[in-house]
């Protein structure tokens, strides 16, 4: 009888340990920062010079499938930055340094290809984007982007390298397509850290 109790305790301890390990790897958090390019007119690698920062939390639905919630902020060239604009027959150039602030909240599904020390993945999802426009100086205020909160889509690729147990470093490239007026396409390239519980 004593052996049966001891065996039952061992089985329960093993089961509890397995559940704890499974649960501990189900959640993760992370933060990253990087550069962003407004690519609605053309895409150039040399145009990556603005900023993007974000934090996220994710839940493992399966070993390779994750749900991720992200909050972030980017500063990106205004739509008309560096462009000629016309108002009442007068043509003027909007300065290059006019930037919009875009706050965003995203929900994505990620599919990861898992190796022993690293993973790579594809992801896509939806989000809300809030545009706080930069205002050009003087008589060019009419060329500012509209202040608006819009629905949008995003997709991208990432890769993560485990550096110690559940701590990793990652790189992520995301294409954001907020449904703004005028239409924007924003590409971010970020590097950051992640931690799995």
Tab-separated table of C-alpha atoms in Angstrom:
chain	number	residue	atom	x	y	z
A	1	UNK	CA	0.000	0.000	0.000
A	2	UNK	CA	2.803	2.366	0.898
A	3	UNK	CA	4.482	1.604	-2.463
A	4	UNK	CA	1.223	2.408	-4.314
A	5	UNK	CA	0.938	5.764	-2.526
A	6	UNK	CA	4.561	6.538	-3.267
A	7	UNK	CA	3.993	5.588	-6.931
A	8	UNK	CA	0.837	7.744	-7.092
A	9	UNK	CA	2.749	10.712	-5.650
A	10	UNK	CA	5.532	10.224	-8.205
A	11	UNK	CA	3.026	10.030	-11.078
A	12	UNK	CA	1.226	13.167	-9.857
A	13	UNK	CA	4.523	15.008	-9.420
A	14	UNK	CA	5.606	14.035	-12.924
A	15	UNK	CA	2.234	15.062	-14.389
A	16	UNK	CA	2.312	18.389	-12.520
A	17	UNK	CA	5.857	19.015	-13.759
A	18	UNK	CA	4.851	18.276	-17.365
A	19	UNK	CA	1.839	20.604	-17.140
A	20	UNK	CA	3.957	23.341	-15.569
A	21	UNK	CA	6.548	23.013	-18.334
A	22	UNK	CA	3.854	23.101	-21.025
A	23	UNK	CA	2.202	26.127	-19.474
A	24	UNK	CA	5.498	27.881	-18.904
A	25	UNK	CA	6.309	27.800	-22.611
A	26	UNK	CA	2.794	28.834	-23.670
A	27	UNK	CA	3.266	32.547	-23.007
A	28	UNK	CA	5.906	34.933	-24.186
A	29	UNK	CA	6.653	38.646	-24.122
A	30	UNK	CA	9.072	40.819	-25.987
A	31	UNK	CA	10.115	44.260	-27.130
A	32	UNK	CA	11.840	45.554	-30.232
A	33	UNK	CA	12.847	48.709	-31.994
A	34	UNK	CA	14.017	49.604	-35.439
A	35	UNK	CA	13.545	51.614	-38.574
A	36	UNK	CA	10.596	52.286	-40.860
A	37	UNK	CA	10.139	53.316	-44.484
A	38	UNK	CA	7.101	54.858	-46.139
A	39	UNK	CA	6.903	52.742	-49.297
A	40	UNK	CA	3.597	53.806	-50.870
A	41	UNK	CA	5.311	55.602	-53.763
A	42	UNK	CA	8.513	53.561	-54.064
A	43	UNK	CA	10.627	51.245	-51.955
A	44	UNK	CA	14.306	52.006	-51.358
A	45	UNK	CA	16.578	50.468	-48.736
A	46	UNK	CA	18.206	53.875	-48.279
A	47	UNK	CA	14.891	55.360	-47.088
A	48	UNK	CA	14.847	53.331	-43.844
A	49	UNK	CA	15.622	56.102	-41.380
A	50	UNK	CA	12.630	56.775	-39.141
A	51	UNK	CA	11.790	54.955	-35.896
A	52	UNK	CA	9.547	52.148	-34.680
A	53	UNK	CA	9.250	50.718	-31.149
A	54	UNK	CA	6.862	48.035	-29.927
A	55	UNK	CA	6.086	45.518	-27.205
A	56	UNK	CA	4.112	42.319	-27.515
A	57	UNK	CA	2.695	39.316	-25.720
A	58	UNK	CA	1.968	35.992	-27.361
A	59	UNK	CA	0.285	32.698	-26.597
A	60	UNK	CA	1.234	29.346	-28.133
A	61	UNK	CA	-1.872	27.691	-29.550
A	62	UNK	CA	0.327	24.857	-30.771
A	63	UNK	CA	4.074	24.190	-30.931
A	64	UNK	CA	4.272	26.165	-34.183
A	65	UNK	CA	1.213	28.460	-34.048
A	66	UNK	CA	1.067	31.631	-31.959
A	67	UNK	CA	-1.413	34.420	-31.324
A	68	UNK	CA	0.373	37.737	-30.788
A	69	UNK	CA	-0.874	41.113	-29.529
A	70	UNK	CA	1.406	44.088	-30.229
A	71	UNK	CA	1.396	47.745	-29.171
A	72	UNK	CA	3.728	50.138	-30.919
A	73	UNK	CA	4.593	53.590	-32.132
A	74	UNK	CA	6.344	54.677	-35.297
A	75	UNK	CA	7.534	58.038	-36.575
A	76	UNK	CA	7.445	58.097	-40.338
A	77	UNK	CA	7.743	60.680	-43.104
A	78	UNK	CA	4.439	62.445	-43.726
A	79	UNK	CA	2.735	61.519	-46.978
A	80	UNK	CA	3.677	64.830	-48.647
A	81	UNK	CA	7.164	65.158	-47.097
A	82	UNK	CA	9.605	66.227	-49.814
A	83	UNK	CA	6.780	66.519	-52.368
A	84	UNK	CA	5.557	69.437	-54.465
A	85	UNK	CA	2.043	70.495	-53.459
A	86	UNK	CA	-0.301	72.980	-55.088
A	87	UNK	CA	-2.737	75.243	-53.222
A	88	UNK	CA	-4.715	78.019	-54.932
A	89	UNK	CA	-2.369	77.886	-57.912
A	90	UNK	CA	0.770	78.233	-55.752
A	91	UNK	CA	3.316	75.391	-55.870
A	92	UNK	CA	5.566	74.727	-52.878
A	93	UNK	CA	7.729	71.900	-51.540
A	94	UNK	CA	6.905	70.333	-48.171
A	95	UNK	CA	10.088	69.915	-46.055
A	96	UNK	CA	11.586	66.403	-45.881
A	97	UNK	CA	11.619	66.401	-42.081
A	98	UNK	CA	7.835	66.521	-41.558
A	99	UNK	CA	6.950	63.321	-39.679
A	100	UNK	CA	3.723	61.674	-38.610
A	101	UNK	CA	3.403	59.735	-35.369
A	102	UNK	CA	1.431	56.519	-35.800
A	103	UNK	CA	0.365	54.548	-32.726
A	104	UNK	CA	-0.844	51.021	-33.416
A	105	UNK	CA	-2.335	47.947	-31.822
A	106	UNK	CA	-2.144	44.641	-33.701
A	107	UNK	CA	-3.443	41.090	-33.438
A	108	UNK	CA	-1.614	38.481	-35.514
A	109	UNK	CA	-1.331	34.771	-36.077
A	110	UNK	CA	2.202	33.471	-36.516
A	111	UNK	CA	3.374	30.146	-37.920
A	112	UNK	CA	6.917	29.225	-36.862
A	113	UNK	CA	9.381	26.778	-38.377
A	114	UNK	CA	11.129	25.406	-35.282
A	115	UNK	CA	14.747	24.254	-35.173
A	116	UNK	CA	16.787	23.323	-32.098
A	117	UNK	CA	18.309	26.756	-31.394
A	118	UNK	CA	16.340	29.077	-33.649
A	119	UNK	CA	12.979	29.601	-35.326
A	120	UNK	CA	11.753	31.477	-38.357
A	121	UNK	CA	8.179	32.425	-38.988
A	122	UNK	CA	5.490	34.006	-41.120
A	123	UNK	CA	2.708	36.109	-39.633
A	124	UNK	CA	-0.306	38.177	-40.641
A	125	UNK	CA	-3.109	39.993	-38.907
A	126	UNK	CA	-5.216	43.080	-38.417
A	127	UNK	CA	-4.879	46.214	-36.344
A	128	UNK	CA	-5.893	49.738	-35.440
A	129	UNK	CA	-3.685	52.673	-36.477
A	130	UNK	CA	-3.985	56.189	-35.008
A	131	UNK	CA	-2.319	58.921	-37.082
A	132	UNK	CA	-1.070	62.092	-35.357
A	133	UNK	CA	0.124	64.234	-38.268
A	134	UNK	CA	3.180	66.415	-38.370
A	135	UNK	CA	2.248	69.953	-39.425
A	136	UNK	CA	4.384	71.636	-42.118
A	137	UNK	CA	5.451	75.187	-41.295
A	138	UNK	CA	3.757	78.379	-42.402
A	139	UNK	CA	1.447	78.341	-45.406
A	140	UNK	CA	1.903	74.591	-45.947
A	141	UNK	CA	-0.333	73.495	-43.069
A	142	UNK	CA	-2.979	72.447	-45.612
A	143	UNK	CA	-0.588	69.688	-46.818
A	144	UNK	CA	-0.591	67.911	-43.432
A	145	UNK	CA	-1.945	64.399	-43.257
A	146	UNK	CA	-5.373	63.932	-41.734
A	147	UNK	CA	-5.613	63.026	-38.050
A	148	UNK	CA	-7.500	59.739	-38.071
A	149	UNK	CA	-7.881	56.312	-36.494
A	150	UNK	CA	-8.256	53.529	-39.041
A	151	UNK	CA	-8.385	49.776	-39.473
A	152	UNK	CA	-5.452	48.093	-41.205
A	153	UNK	CA	-3.632	44.911	-42.141
A	154	UNK	CA	-0.091	43.706	-41.622
A	155	UNK	CA	2.081	40.730	-42.548
A	156	UNK	CA	5.722	39.818	-42.320
A	157	UNK	CA	8.569	37.468	-41.483
A	158	UNK	CA	10.752	37.008	-38.432
A	159	UNK	CA	13.568	34.892	-37.059
A	160	UNK	CA	14.585	34.225	-33.467
A	161	UNK	CA	17.760	32.815	-31.963
A	162	UNK	CA	17.666	31.309	-28.462
A	163	UNK	CA	20.616	32.657	-26.496
A	164	UNK	CA	19.845	31.202	-23.062
A	165	UNK	CA	17.017	28.821	-22.131
A	166	UNK	CA	13.864	30.863	-22.769
A	167	UNK	CA	15.567	34.157	-23.682
A	168	UNK	CA	16.022	34.989	-27.332
A	169	UNK	CA	16.987	37.725	-29.759
A	170	UNK	CA	14.994	38.298	-32.913
A	171	UNK	CA	14.668	40.195	-36.142
A	172	UNK	CA	11.307	41.057	-37.680
A	173	UNK	CA	10.219	42.733	-40.921
A	174	UNK	CA	6.586	43.882	-41.105
A	175	UNK	CA	4.552	45.462	-43.890
A	176	UNK	CA	1.763	47.669	-42.461
A	177	UNK	CA	-1.170	48.683	-44.671
A	178	UNK	CA	-3.357	51.089	-42.685
A	179	UNK	CA	-6.504	52.167	-44.511
A	180	UNK	CA	-5.632	55.854	-44.299
A	181	UNK	CA	-6.536	58.601	-46.729
A	182	UNK	CA	-4.225	58.955	-48.615
A	183	UNK	CA	-3.266	55.286	-48.737
A	184	UNK	CA	-0.045	54.353	-46.873
A	185	UNK	CA	2.285	51.343	-47.003
A	186	UNK	CA	4.805	51.279	-44.132
A	187	UNK	CA	7.610	48.743	-43.792
A	188	UNK	CA	9.371	48.256	-40.459
A	189	UNK	CA	12.594	46.371	-39.759
A	190	UNK	CA	13.084	45.694	-36.039
A	191	UNK	CA	15.458	43.854	-33.716
A	192	UNK	CA	14.588	42.916	-30.160
A	193	UNK	CA	14.435	40.413	-27.342
A	194	UNK	CA	11.843	37.847	-26.311
A	195	UNK	CA	11.206	35.793	-23.212
A	196	UNK	CA	9.020	32.680	-22.831
A	197	UNK	CA	7.418	31.852	-19.481
